[in-house]
Amino acid sequence: TEDGNIYFHVGLINIPVQGCLIRITDQSGDIVYESRIHGTAYSRVFKFPDYSMSKINFDISGKKYRMNRSFDLRYKVETKLEVVKL
């Protein structure tokens, strides 16, 4: 996360020329993004508000193409201490 948002990059290659549908859902199954992909490659950086998502699911489907991937999101807070000689 950065500036209160979650960022992630999606890159797809070798998808059917006729296109596909990409659907991104959260842990509750709520759709956070949906769009039709045209072409054989797709690349996009997504930015969503950090509202304590614990899981993100990707469903990409077309006539002869189907891909499903799920990722658990784990948050880790780090404290940085910098010592400077005066």
PDB file of N, CA, C and O in Angstrom:
ATOM      1  N   THR A   1       0.839  -1.183   0.000  1.00  0.00           N
ATOM      2  CA  THR A   1       0.000   0.000   0.000  1.00  0.00           C
ATOM      3  C   THR A   1       0.878   1.237   0.000  1.00  0.00           C
ATOM      4  O   THR A   1       2.000   1.226   0.462  1.00  0.00           O
ATOM      5  N   GLU A   2       0.351   2.276  -0.545  1.00  0.00           N
ATOM      6  CA  GLU A   2       1.049   3.553  -0.595  1.00  0.00           C
ATOM      7  C   GLU A   2      -0.022   4.626  -0.614  1.00  0.00           C
ATOM      8  O   GLU A   2      -1.054   4.476  -1.268  1.00  0.00           O
ATOM      9  N   ASP A   3       0.171   5.669   0.101  1.00  0.00           N
ATOM     10  CA  ASP A   3      -0.758   6.797   0.200  1.00  0.00           C
ATOM     11  C   ASP A   3      -2.210   6.368   0.427  1.00  0.00           C
ATOM     12  O   ASP A   3      -3.151   6.947  -0.106  1.00  0.00           O
ATOM     13  N   GLY A   4      -2.389   5.313   1.221  1.00  0.00           N
ATOM     14  CA  GLY A   4      -3.737   4.848   1.531  1.00  0.00           C
ATOM     15  C   GLY A   4      -4.396   4.036   0.434  1.00  0.00           C
ATOM     16  O   GLY A   4      -5.588   3.772   0.483  1.00  0.00           O
ATOM     17  N   ASN A   5      -3.627   3.612  -0.568  1.00  0.00           N
ATOM     18  CA  ASN A   5      -4.167   2.831  -1.681  1.00  0.00           C
ATOM     19  C   ASN A   5      -3.389   1.534  -1.861  1.00  0.00           C
ATOM     20  O   ASN A   5      -2.242   1.420  -1.450  1.00  0.00           O
ATOM     21  N   ILE A   6      -4.019   0.576  -2.505  1.00  0.00           N
ATOM     22  CA  ILE A   6      -3.375  -0.678  -2.890  1.00  0.00           C
ATOM     23  C   ILE A   6      -3.068  -0.582  -4.376  1.00  0.00           C
ATOM     24  O   ILE A   6      -3.947  -0.240  -5.175  1.00  0.00           O
ATOM     25  N   TYR A   7      -1.832  -0.878  -4.751  1.00  0.00           N
ATOM     26  CA  TYR A   7      -1.418  -0.852  -6.156  1.00  0.00           C
ATOM     27  C   TYR A   7      -1.000  -2.256  -6.576  1.00  0.00           C
ATOM     28  O   TYR A   7      -0.332  -2.956  -5.815  1.00  0.00           O
ATOM     29  N   PHE A   8      -1.377  -2.661  -7.770  1.00  0.00           N
ATOM     30  CA  PHE A   8      -0.870  -3.908  -8.325  1.00  0.00           C
ATOM     31  C   PHE A   8      -0.916  -3.843  -9.845  1.00  0.00           C
ATOM     32  O   PHE A   8      -1.722  -3.132 -10.430  1.00  0.00           O
ATOM     33  N   HIS A   9      -0.018  -4.589 -10.455  1.00  0.00           N
ATOM     34  CA  HIS A   9       0.122  -4.605 -11.911  1.00  0.00           C
ATOM     35  C   HIS A   9      -0.420  -5.927 -12.447  1.00  0.00           C
ATOM     36  O   HIS A   9      -0.112  -6.985 -11.917  1.00  0.00           O
ATOM     37  N   VAL A  10      -1.210  -5.847 -13.501  1.00  0.00           N
ATOM     38  CA  VAL A  10      -1.716  -7.031 -14.190  1.00  0.00           C
ATOM     39  C   VAL A  10      -1.155  -7.016 -15.603  1.00  0.00           C
ATOM     40  O   VAL A  10      -1.308  -6.025 -16.322  1.00  0.00           O
ATOM     41  N   GLY A  11      -0.476  -8.082 -15.972  1.00  0.00           N
ATOM     42  CA  GLY A  11       0.065  -8.223 -17.322  1.00  0.00           C
ATOM     43  C   GLY A  11      -0.365  -9.562 -17.902  1.00  0.00           C
ATOM     44  O   GLY A  11      -0.111 -10.599 -17.292  1.00  0.00           O
ATOM     45  N   LEU A  12      -1.013  -9.542 -19.042  1.00  0.00           N
ATOM     46  CA  LEU A  12      -1.475 -10.756 -19.708  1.00  0.00           C
ATOM     47  C   LEU A  12      -0.961 -10.774 -21.135  1.00  0.00           C
ATOM     48  O   LEU A  12      -0.956  -9.747 -21.809  1.00  0.00           O
ATOM     49  N   ILE A  13      -0.541 -11.948 -21.583  1.00  0.00           N
ATOM     50  CA  ILE A  13      -0.127 -12.123 -22.975  1.00  0.00           C
ATOM     51  C   ILE A  13      -0.806 -13.370 -23.528  1.00  0.00           C
ATOM     52  O   ILE A  13      -1.308 -14.201 -22.770  1.00  0.00           O
ATOM     53  N   ASN A  14      -0.806 -13.488 -24.836  1.00  0.00           N
ATOM     54  CA  ASN A  14      -1.370 -14.650 -25.535  1.00  0.00           C
ATOM     55  C   ASN A  14      -2.847 -14.860 -25.230  1.00  0.00           C
ATOM     56  O   ASN A  14      -3.307 -15.995 -25.102  1.00  0.00           O
ATOM     57  N   ILE A  15      -3.594 -13.774 -25.097  1.00  0.00           N
ATOM     58  CA  ILE A  15      -5.032 -13.913 -24.921  1.00  0.00           C
ATOM     59  C   ILE A  15      -5.689 -13.895 -26.300  1.00  0.00           C
ATOM     60  O   ILE A  15      -5.119 -13.371 -27.252  1.00  0.00           O
ATOM     61  N   PRO A  16      -6.855 -14.506 -26.443  1.00  0.00           N
ATOM     62  CA  PRO A  16      -7.492 -14.600 -27.765  1.00  0.00           C
ATOM     63  C   PRO A  16      -7.752 -13.230 -28.389  1.00  0.00           C
ATOM     64  O   PRO A  16      -8.100 -12.272 -27.707  1.00  0.00           O
ATOM     65  N   VAL A  17      -7.599 -13.152 -29.710  1.00  0.00           N
ATOM     66  CA  VAL A  17      -7.780 -11.908 -30.454  1.00  0.00           C
ATOM     67  C   VAL A  17      -9.195 -11.363 -30.288  1.00  0.00           C
ATOM     68  O   VAL A  17      -9.396 -10.156 -30.214  1.00  0.00           O
ATOM     69  N   GLN A  18     -10.184 -12.236 -30.188  1.00  0.00           N
ATOM     70  CA  GLN A  18     -11.569 -11.786 -30.077  1.00  0.00           C
ATOM     71  C   GLN A  18     -11.879 -11.131 -28.738  1.00  0.00           C
ATOM     72  O   GLN A  18     -12.940 -10.559 -28.554  1.00  0.00           O
ATOM     73  N   GLY A  19     -10.956 -11.198 -27.807  1.00  0.00           N
ATOM     74  CA  GLY A  19     -11.116 -10.500 -26.539  1.00  0.00           C
ATOM     75  C   GLY A  19     -11.597 -11.369 -25.399  1.00  0.00           C
ATOM     76  O   GLY A  19     -12.014 -12.510 -25.595  1.00  0.00           O
ATOM     77  N   CYS A  20     -11.536 -10.806 -24.205  1.00  0.00           N
ATOM     78  CA  CYS A  20     -11.928 -11.490 -22.986  1.00  0.00           C
ATOM     79  C   CYS A  20     -12.558 -10.482 -22.033  1.00  0.00           C
ATOM     80  O   CYS A  20     -12.455  -9.275 -22.229  1.00  0.00           O
ATOM     81  N   LEU A  21     -13.132 -11.006 -20.992  1.00  0.00           N
ATOM     82  CA  LEU A  21     -13.673 -10.189 -19.926  1.00  0.00           C
ATOM     83  C   LEU A  21     -12.794 -10.383 -18.700  1.00  0.00           C
ATOM     84  O   LEU A  21     -12.501 -11.521 -18.325  1.00  0.00           O
ATOM     85  N   ILE A  22     -12.341  -9.286 -18.096  1.00  0.00           N
ATOM     86  CA  ILE A  22     -11.579  -9.379 -16.855  1.00  0.00           C
ATOM     87  C   ILE A  22     -12.479  -8.866 -15.730  1.00  0.00           C
ATOM     88  O   ILE A  22     -13.111  -7.822 -15.849  1.00  0.00           O
ATOM     89  N   ARG A  23     -12.554  -9.661 -14.668  1.00  0.00           N
ATOM     90  CA  ARG A  23     -13.361  -9.290 -13.504  1.00  0.00           C
ATOM     91  C   ARG A  23     -12.485  -9.481 -12.259  1.00  0.00           C
ATOM     92  O   ARG A  23     -11.899 -10.538 -12.067  1.00  0.00           O
ATOM     93  N   ILE A  24     -12.418  -8.441 -11.454  1.00  0.00           N
ATOM     94  CA  ILE A  24     -11.651  -8.491 -10.210  1.00  0.00           C
ATOM     95  C   ILE A  24     -12.639  -8.344  -9.062  1.00  0.00           C
ATOM     96  O   ILE A  24     -13.455  -7.426  -9.047  1.00  0.00           O
ATOM     97  N   THR A  25     -12.573  -9.291  -8.122  1.00  0.00           N
ATOM     98  CA  THR A  25     -13.459  -9.263  -6.964  1.00  0.00           C
ATOM     99  C   THR A  25     -12.656  -9.293  -5.676  1.00  0.00           C
ATOM    100  O   THR A  25     -11.496  -9.712  -5.664  1.00  0.00           O
ATOM    101  N   ASP A  26     -13.279  -8.857  -4.592  1.00  0.00           N
ATOM    102  CA  ASP A  26     -12.631  -8.905  -3.283  1.00  0.00           C
ATOM    103  C   ASP A  26     -13.036 -10.175  -2.541  1.00  0.00           C
ATOM    104  O   ASP A  26     -13.683 -11.059  -3.108  1.00  0.00           O
ATOM    105  N   GLN A  27     -12.665 -10.257  -1.264  1.00  0.00           N
ATOM    106  CA  GLN A  27     -12.909 -11.455  -0.465  1.00  0.00           C
ATOM    107  C   GLN A  27     -14.399 -11.764  -0.287  1.00  0.00           C
ATOM    108  O   GLN A  27     -14.774 -12.905  -0.060  1.00  0.00           O
ATOM    109  N   SER A  28     -15.263 -10.776  -0.442  1.00  0.00           N
ATOM    110  CA  SER A  28     -16.709 -10.985  -0.299  1.00  0.00           C
ATOM    111  C   SER A  28     -17.379 -11.324  -1.624  1.00  0.00           C
ATOM    112  O   SER A  28     -18.584 -11.549  -1.671  1.00  0.00           O
ATOM    113  N   GLY A  29     -16.604 -11.316  -2.707  1.00  0.00           N
ATOM    114  CA  GLY A  29     -17.168 -11.562  -4.020  1.00  0.00           C
ATOM    115  C   GLY A  29     -17.705 -10.305  -4.685  1.00  0.00           C
ATOM    116  O   GLY A  29     -18.282 -10.372  -5.765  1.00  0.00           O
ATOM    117  N   ASP A  30     -17.508  -9.153  -4.040  1.00  0.00           N
ATOM    118  CA  ASP A  30     -17.945  -7.890  -4.627  1.00  0.00           C
ATOM    119  C   ASP A  30     -17.024  -7.518  -5.785  1.00  0.00           C
ATOM    120  O   ASP A  30     -15.799  -7.591  -5.666  1.00  0.00           O
ATOM    121  N   ILE A  31     -17.596  -7.126  -6.906  1.00  0.00           N
ATOM    122  CA  ILE A  31     -16.815  -6.741  -8.085  1.00  0.00           C
ATOM    123  C   ILE A  31     -16.210  -5.362  -7.838  1.00  0.00           C
ATOM    124  O   ILE A  31     -16.921  -4.402  -7.580  1.00  0.00           O
ATOM    125  N   VAL A  32     -14.875  -5.295  -7.919  1.00  0.00           N
ATOM    126  CA  VAL A  32     -14.187  -4.012  -7.772  1.00  0.00           C
ATOM    127  C   VAL A  32     -13.739  -3.457  -9.124  1.00  0.00           C
ATOM    128  O   VAL A  32     -13.439  -2.275  -9.240  1.00  0.00           O
ATOM    129  N   TYR A  33     -13.714  -4.319 -10.147  1.00  0.00           N
ATOM    130  CA  TYR A  33     -13.371  -3.871 -11.499  1.00  0.00           C
ATOM    131  C   TYR A  33     -13.879  -4.908 -12.494  1.00  0.00           C
ATOM    132  O   TYR A  33     -13.775  -6.114 -12.258  1.00  0.00           O
ATOM    133  N   GLU A  34     -14.383  -4.427 -13.641  1.00  0.00           N
ATOM    134  CA  GLU A  34     -14.809  -5.317 -14.711  1.00  0.00           C
ATOM    135  C   GLU A  34     -14.684  -4.566 -16.030  1.00  0.00           C
ATOM    136  O   GLU A  34     -15.100  -3.414 -16.129  1.00  0.00           O
ATOM    137  N   SER A  35     -14.084  -5.222 -17.024  1.00  0.00           N
ATOM    138  CA  SER A  35     -13.911  -4.586 -18.319  1.00  0.00           C
ATOM    139  C   SER A  35     -13.647  -5.642 -19.376  1.00  0.00           C
ATOM    140  O   SER A  35     -13.164  -6.733 -19.077  1.00  0.00           O
ATOM    141  N   ARG A  36     -13.926  -5.295 -20.616  1.00  0.00           N
ATOM    142  CA  ARG A  36     -13.620  -6.173 -21.740  1.00  0.00           C
ATOM    143  C   ARG A  36     -12.230  -5.834 -22.260  1.00  0.00           C
ATOM    144  O   ARG A  36     -11.893  -4.663 -22.420  1.00  0.00           O
ATOM    145  N   ILE A  37     -11.425  -6.864 -22.498  1.00  0.00           N
ATOM    146  CA  ILE A  37     -10.069  -6.726 -23.027  1.00  0.00           C
ATOM    147  C   ILE A  37     -10.122  -7.017 -24.519  1.00  0.00           C
ATOM    148  O   ILE A  37     -10.686  -8.027 -24.935  1.00  0.00           O
ATOM    149  N   HIS A  38      -9.514  -6.152 -25.317  1.00  0.00           N
ATOM    150  CA  HIS A  38      -9.425  -6.379 -26.766  1.00  0.00           C
ATOM    151  C   HIS A  38      -7.953  -6.462 -27.142  1.00  0.00           C
ATOM    152  O   HIS A  38      -7.140  -5.684 -26.675  1.00  0.00           O
ATOM    153  N   GLY A  39      -7.601  -7.409 -27.970  1.00  0.00           N
ATOM    154  CA  GLY A  39      -6.217  -7.581 -28.379  1.00  0.00           C
ATOM    155  C   GLY A  39      -5.618  -8.825 -27.761  1.00  0.00           C
ATOM    156  O   GLY A  39      -6.274  -9.556 -27.019  1.00  0.00           O
ATOM    157  N   THR A  40      -4.348  -9.069 -28.036  1.00  0.00           N
ATOM    158  CA  THR A  40      -3.691 -10.284 -27.554  1.00  0.00           C
ATOM    159  C   THR A  40      -2.843 -10.059 -26.315  1.00  0.00           C
ATOM    160  O   THR A  40      -2.280 -11.007 -25.770  1.00  0.00           O
ATOM    161  N   ALA A  41      -2.724  -8.808 -25.867  1.00  0.00           N
ATOM    162  CA  ALA A  41      -1.946  -8.504 -24.667  1.00  0.00           C
ATOM    163  C   ALA A  41      -2.661  -7.409 -23.870  1.00  0.00           C
ATOM    164  O   ALA A  41      -3.410  -6.606 -24.436  1.00  0.00           O
ATOM    165  N   TYR A  42      -2.414  -7.407 -22.563  1.00  0.00           N
ATOM    166  CA  TYR A  42      -3.068  -6.438 -21.673  1.00  0.00           C
ATOM    167  C   TYR A  42      -2.115  -6.122 -20.541  1.00  0.00           C
ATOM    168  O   TYR A  42      -1.496  -7.016 -19.960  1.00  0.00           O
ATOM    169  N   SER A  43      -1.994  -4.850 -20.223  1.00  0.00           N
ATOM    170  CA  SER A  43      -1.136  -4.421 -19.120  1.00  0.00           C
ATOM    171  C   SER A  43      -1.772  -3.195 -18.477  1.00  0.00           C
ATOM    172  O   SER A  43      -2.147  -2.250 -19.179  1.00  0.00           O
ATOM    173  N   ARG A  44      -1.896  -3.245 -17.158  1.00  0.00           N
ATOM    174  CA  ARG A  44      -2.488  -2.118 -16.451  1.00  0.00           C
ATOM    175  C   ARG A  44      -2.068  -2.155 -14.985  1.00  0.00           C
ATOM    176  O   ARG A  44      -1.955  -3.214 -14.381  1.00  0.00           O
ATOM    177  N   VAL A  45      -1.849  -0.966 -14.430  1.00  0.00           N
ATOM    178  CA  VAL A  45      -1.606  -0.825 -12.997  1.00  0.00           C
ATOM    179  C   VAL A  45      -2.921  -0.381 -12.370  1.00  0.00           C
ATOM    180  O   VAL A  45      -3.515   0.613 -12.785  1.00  0.00           O
ATOM    181  N   PHE A  46      -3.380  -1.151 -11.399  1.00  0.00           N
ATOM    182  CA  PHE A  46      -4.627  -0.845 -10.714  1.00  0.00           C
ATOM    183  C   PHE A  46      -4.333  -0.160  -9.392  1.00  0.00           C
ATOM    184  O   PHE A  46      -3.330  -0.442  -8.740  1.00  0.00           O
ATOM    185  N   LYS A  47      -5.248   0.732  -9.013  1.00  0.00           N
ATOM    186  CA  LYS A  47      -5.143   1.430  -7.730  1.00  0.00           C
ATOM    187  C   LYS A  47      -6.531   1.389  -7.094  1.00  0.00           C
ATOM    188  O   LYS A  47      -7.502   1.852  -7.686  1.00  0.00           O
ATOM    189  N   PHE A  48      -6.598   0.797  -5.915  1.00  0.00           N
ATOM    190  CA  PHE A  48      -7.853   0.737  -5.175  1.00  0.00           C
ATOM    191  C   PHE A  48      -7.643   1.316  -3.789  1.00  0.00           C
ATOM    192  O   PHE A  48      -6.568   1.166  -3.205  1.00  0.00           O
ATOM    193  N   PRO A  49      -8.671   1.941  -3.230  1.00  0.00           N
ATOM    194  CA  PRO A  49      -8.555   2.425  -1.850  1.00  0.00           C
ATOM    195  C   PRO A  49      -8.287   1.252  -0.911  1.00  0.00           C
ATOM    196  O   PRO A  49      -8.855   0.179  -1.085  1.00  0.00           O
ATOM    197  N   ASP A  50      -7.409   1.455   0.022  1.00  0.00           N
ATOM    198  CA  ASP A  50      -7.075   0.415   0.996  1.00  0.00           C
ATOM    199  C   ASP A  50      -8.197   0.342   2.026  1.00  0.00           C
ATOM    200  O   ASP A  50      -8.244   1.121   2.953  1.00  0.00           O
ATOM    201  N   TYR A  51      -9.111  -0.562   1.823  1.00  0.00           N
ATOM    202  CA  TYR A  51     -10.214  -0.720   2.766  1.00  0.00           C
ATOM    203  C   TYR A  51     -10.160  -2.106   3.399  1.00  0.00           C
ATOM    204  O   TYR A  51     -11.144  -2.803   3.542  1.00  0.00           O
ATOM    205  N   SER A  52      -8.941  -2.501   3.745  1.00  0.00           N
ATOM    206  CA  SER A  52      -8.705  -3.784   4.423  1.00  0.00           C
ATOM    207  C   SER A  52      -9.105  -4.987   3.576  1.00  0.00           C
ATOM    208  O   SER A  52      -9.710  -5.928   4.065  1.00  0.00           O
ATOM    209  N   MET A  53      -8.757  -4.943   2.297  1.00  0.00           N
ATOM    210  CA  MET A  53      -8.970  -6.119   1.451  1.00  0.00           C
ATOM    211  C   MET A  53      -8.089  -7.242   1.983  1.00  0.00           C
ATOM    212  O   MET A  53      -6.918  -7.035   2.255  1.00  0.00           O
ATOM    213  N   SER A  54      -8.652  -8.420   2.116  1.00  0.00           N
ATOM    214  CA  SER A  54      -7.860  -9.556   2.575  1.00  0.00           C
ATOM    215  C   SER A  54      -7.609 -10.566   1.460  1.00  0.00           C
ATOM    216  O   SER A  54      -6.753 -11.432   1.583  1.00  0.00           O
ATOM    217  N   LYS A  55      -8.350 -10.436   0.368  1.00  0.00           N
ATOM    218  CA  LYS A  55      -8.187 -11.351  -0.757  1.00  0.00           C
ATOM    219  C   LYS A  55      -8.600 -10.628  -2.031  1.00  0.00           C
ATOM    220  O   LYS A  55      -9.510  -9.804  -2.024  1.00  0.00           O
ATOM    221  N   ILE A  56      -7.923 -10.964  -3.117  1.00  0.00           N
ATOM    222  CA  ILE A  56      -8.280 -10.396  -4.416  1.00  0.00           C
ATOM    223  C   ILE A  56      -8.324 -11.547  -5.426  1.00  0.00           C
ATOM    224  O   ILE A  56      -7.453 -12.414  -5.427  1.00  0.00           O
ATOM    225  N   ASN A  57      -9.371 -11.579  -6.218  1.00  0.00           N
ATOM    226  CA  ASN A  57      -9.607 -12.661  -7.174  1.00  0.00           C
ATOM    227  C   ASN A  57      -9.657 -12.097  -8.586  1.00  0.00           C
ATOM    228  O   ASN A  57     -10.305 -11.073  -8.828  1.00  0.00           O
ATOM    229  N   PHE A  58      -9.009 -12.782  -9.523  1.00  0.00           N
ATOM    230  CA  PHE A  58      -9.009 -12.401 -10.924  1.00  0.00           C
ATOM    231  C   PHE A  58      -9.704 -13.501 -11.719  1.00  0.00           C
ATOM    232  O   PHE A  58      -9.349 -14.672 -11.601  1.00  0.00           O
ATOM    233  N   ASP A  59     -10.673 -13.123 -12.521  1.00  0.00           N
ATOM    234  CA  ASP A  59     -11.367 -14.056 -13.400  1.00  0.00           C
ATOM    235  C   ASP A  59     -11.315 -13.465 -14.805  1.00  0.00           C
ATOM    236  O   ASP A  59     -11.860 -12.386 -15.043  1.00  0.00           O
ATOM    237  N   ILE A  60     -10.615 -14.148 -15.700  1.00  0.00           N
ATOM    238  CA  ILE A  60     -10.484 -13.698 -17.082  1.00  0.00           C
ATOM    239  C   ILE A  60     -11.108 -14.784 -17.951  1.00  0.00           C
ATOM    240  O   ILE A  60     -10.703 -15.950 -17.876  1.00  0.00           O
ATOM    241  N   SER A  61     -12.092 -14.404 -18.747  1.00  0.00           N
ATOM    242  CA  SER A  61     -12.795 -15.423 -19.524  1.00  0.00           C
ATOM    243  C   SER A  61     -13.147 -14.911 -20.916  1.00  0.00           C
ATOM    244  O   SER A  61     -13.389 -13.728 -21.124  1.00  0.00           O
ATOM    245  N   GLY A  62     -13.119 -15.852 -21.851  1.00  0.00           N
ATOM    246  CA  GLY A  62     -13.482 -15.589 -23.234  1.00  0.00           C
ATOM    247  C   GLY A  62     -14.087 -16.849 -23.815  1.00  0.00           C
ATOM    248  O   GLY A  62     -14.331 -17.816 -23.090  1.00  0.00           O
ATOM    249  N   LYS A  63     -14.290 -16.850 -25.135  1.00  0.00           N
ATOM    250  CA  LYS A  63     -14.900 -18.018 -25.774  1.00  0.00           C
ATOM    251  C   LYS A  63     -14.117 -19.306 -25.518  1.00  0.00           C
ATOM    252  O   LYS A  63     -14.678 -20.314 -25.146  1.00  0.00           O
ATOM    253  N   LYS A  64     -12.822 -19.251 -25.755  1.00  0.00           N
ATOM    254  CA  LYS A  64     -11.988 -20.446 -25.581  1.00  0.00           C
ATOM    255  C   LYS A  64     -10.860 -20.183 -24.593  1.00  0.00           C
ATOM    256  O   LYS A  64      -9.792 -20.783 -24.689  1.00  0.00           O
ATOM    257  N   TYR A  65     -11.100 -19.318 -23.649  1.00  0.00           N
ATOM    258  CA  TYR A  65     -10.042 -18.920 -22.721  1.00  0.00           C
ATOM    259  C   TYR A  65     -10.637 -18.713 -21.338  1.00  0.00           C
ATOM    260  O   TYR A  65     -11.682 -18.080 -21.195  1.00  0.00           O
ATOM    261  N   ARG A  66      -9.975 -19.243 -20.322  1.00  0.00           N
ATOM    262  CA  ARG A  66     -10.442 -19.053 -18.949  1.00  0.00           C
ATOM    263  C   ARG A  66      -9.244 -19.129 -18.010  1.00  0.00           C
ATOM    264  O   ARG A  66      -8.430 -20.042 -18.098  1.00  0.00           O
ATOM    265  N   MET A  67      -9.151 -18.143 -17.131  1.00  0.00           N
ATOM    266  CA  MET A  67      -8.086 -18.142 -16.133  1.00  0.00           C
ATOM    267  C   MET A  67      -8.639 -17.563 -14.833  1.00  0.00           C
ATOM    268  O   MET A  67      -9.311 -16.542 -14.842  1.00  0.00           O
ATOM    269  N   ASN A  68      -8.366 -18.240 -13.743  1.00  0.00           N
ATOM    270  CA  ASN A  68      -8.760 -17.778 -12.413  1.00  0.00           C
ATOM    271  C   ASN A  68      -7.535 -17.792 -11.519  1.00  0.00           C
ATOM    272  O   ASN A  68      -6.804 -18.778 -11.487  1.00  0.00           O
ATOM    273  N   ARG A  69      -7.330 -16.692 -10.807  1.00  0.00           N
ATOM    274  CA  ARG A  69      -6.232 -16.606  -9.846  1.00  0.00           C
ATOM    275  C   ARG A  69      -6.738 -15.855  -8.619  1.00  0.00           C
ATOM    276  O   ARG A  69      -7.465 -14.878  -8.746  1.00  0.00           O
ATOM    277  N   SER A  70      -6.338 -16.319  -7.454  1.00  0.00           N
ATOM    278  CA  SER A  70      -6.695 -15.652  -6.200  1.00  0.00           C
ATOM    279  C   SER A  70      -5.431 -15.407  -5.399  1.00  0.00           C
ATOM    280  O   SER A  70      -4.508 -16.230  -5.401  1.00  0.00           O
ATOM    281  N   PHE A  71      -5.406 -14.276  -4.704  1.00  0.00           N
ATOM    282  CA  PHE A  71      -4.253 -13.905  -3.889  1.00  0.00           C
ATOM    283  C   PHE A  71      -4.733 -13.419  -2.530  1.00  0.00           C
ATOM    284  O   PHE A  71      -5.662 -12.619  -2.438  1.00  0.00           O
ATOM    285  N   ASP A  72      -4.115 -13.937  -1.482  1.00  0.00           N
ATOM    286  CA  ASP A  72      -4.366 -13.429  -0.135  1.00  0.00           C
ATOM    287  C   ASP A  72      -3.480 -12.215   0.081  1.00  0.00           C
ATOM    288  O   ASP A  72      -2.297 -12.234  -0.286  1.00  0.00           O
ATOM    289  N   LEU A  73      -4.031 -11.168   0.656  1.00  0.00           N
ATOM    290  CA  LEU A  73      -3.277  -9.954   0.937  1.00  0.00           C
ATOM    291  C   LEU A  73      -2.931  -9.924   2.417  1.00  0.00           C
ATOM    292  O   LEU A  73      -3.807 -10.074   3.269  1.00  0.00           O
ATOM    293  N   ARG A  74      -1.670  -9.760   2.701  1.00  0.00           N
ATOM    294  CA  ARG A  74      -1.211  -9.668   4.088  1.00  0.00           C
ATOM    295  C   ARG A  74      -0.556  -8.318   4.287  1.00  0.00           C
ATOM    296  O   ARG A  74       0.261  -7.893   3.482  1.00  0.00           O
ATOM    297  N   TYR A  75      -0.927  -7.671   5.353  1.00  0.00           N
ATOM    298  CA  TYR A  75      -0.406  -6.339   5.650  1.00  0.00           C
ATOM    299  C   TYR A  75       0.636  -6.452   6.748  1.00  0.00           C
ATOM    300  O   TYR A  75       0.470  -7.174   7.720  1.00  0.00           O
ATOM    301  N   LYS A  76       1.721  -5.720   6.559  1.00  0.00           N
ATOM    302  CA  LYS A  76       2.803  -5.713   7.539  1.00  0.00           C
ATOM    303  C   LYS A  76       3.229  -4.267   7.736  1.00  0.00           C
ATOM    304  O   LYS A  76       3.539  -3.567   6.778  1.00  0.00           O
ATOM    305  N   VAL A  77       3.206  -3.833   8.972  1.00  0.00           N
ATOM    306  CA  VAL A  77       3.607  -2.467   9.291  1.00  0.00           C
ATOM    307  C   VAL A  77       5.052  -2.504   9.766  1.00  0.00           C
ATOM    308  O   VAL A  77       5.424  -3.305  10.612  1.00  0.00           O
ATOM    309  N   GLU A  78       5.867  -1.634   9.197  1.00  0.00           N
ATOM    310  CA  GLU A  78       7.265  -1.550   9.582  1.00  0.00           C
ATOM    311  C   GLU A  78       7.566  -0.156  10.101  1.00  0.00           C
ATOM    312  O   GLU A  78       7.044   0.834   9.598  1.00  0.00           O
ATOM    313  N   THR A  79       8.423  -0.110  11.108  1.00  0.00           N
ATOM    314  CA  THR A  79       8.865   1.162  11.647  1.00  0.00           C
ATOM    315  C   THR A  79      10.312   1.362  11.230  1.00  0.00           C
ATOM    316  O   THR A  79      11.128   0.467  11.363  1.00  0.00           O
ATOM    317  N   LYS A  80      10.614   2.554  10.744  1.00  0.00           N
ATOM    318  CA  LYS A  80      11.972   2.835  10.291  1.00  0.00           C
ATOM    319  C   LYS A  80      12.561   3.858  11.261  1.00  0.00           C
ATOM    320  O   LYS A  80      11.984   4.905  11.524  1.00  0.00           O
ATOM    321  N   LEU A  81      13.738   3.544  11.776  1.00  0.00           N
ATOM    322  CA  LEU A  81      14.446   4.430  12.696  1.00  0.00           C
ATOM    323  C   LEU A  81      15.728   4.874  12.008  1.00  0.00           C
ATOM    324  O   LEU A  81      16.502   4.054  11.543  1.00  0.00           O
ATOM    325  N   GLU A  82      15.924   6.159  11.938  1.00  0.00           N
ATOM    326  CA  GLU A  82      17.127   6.697  11.308  1.00  0.00           C
ATOM    327  C   GLU A  82      17.890   7.486  12.365  1.00  0.00           C
ATOM    328  O   GLU A  82      17.339   8.352  13.032  1.00  0.00           O
ATOM    329  N   VAL A  83      19.154   7.156  12.544  1.00  0.00           N
ATOM    330  CA  VAL A  83      20.001   7.847  13.503  1.00  0.00           C
ATOM    331  C   VAL A  83      20.943   8.755  12.737  1.00  0.00           C
ATOM    332  O   VAL A  83      21.620   8.319  11.809  1.00  0.00           O
ATOM    333  N   VAL A  84      20.972  10.014  13.121  1.00  0.00           N
ATOM    334  CA  VAL A  84      21.799  11.009  12.433  1.00  0.00           C
ATOM    335  C   VAL A  84      22.751  11.633  13.457  1.00  0.00           C
ATOM    336  O   VAL A  84      22.335  12.030  14.545  1.00  0.00           O
ATOM    337  N   LYS A  85      24.021  11.702  13.091  1.00  0.00           N
ATOM    338  CA  LYS A  85      25.008  12.319  13.976  1.00  0.00           C
ATOM    339  C   LYS A  85      24.889  13.832  13.826  1.00  0.00           C
ATOM    340  O   LYS A  85      24.863  14.367  12.723  1.00  0.00           O
ATOM    341  N   LEU A  86      24.820  14.515  14.943  1.00  0.00           N
ATOM    342  CA  LEU A  86      24.734  15.982  14.935  1.00  0.00           C
ATOM    343  C   LEU A  86      26.092  16.627  15.020  1.00  0.00           C
ATOM    344  O   LEU A  86      27.023  16.198  15.566  1.00  0.00           O
TER     345      LEU A  86
END
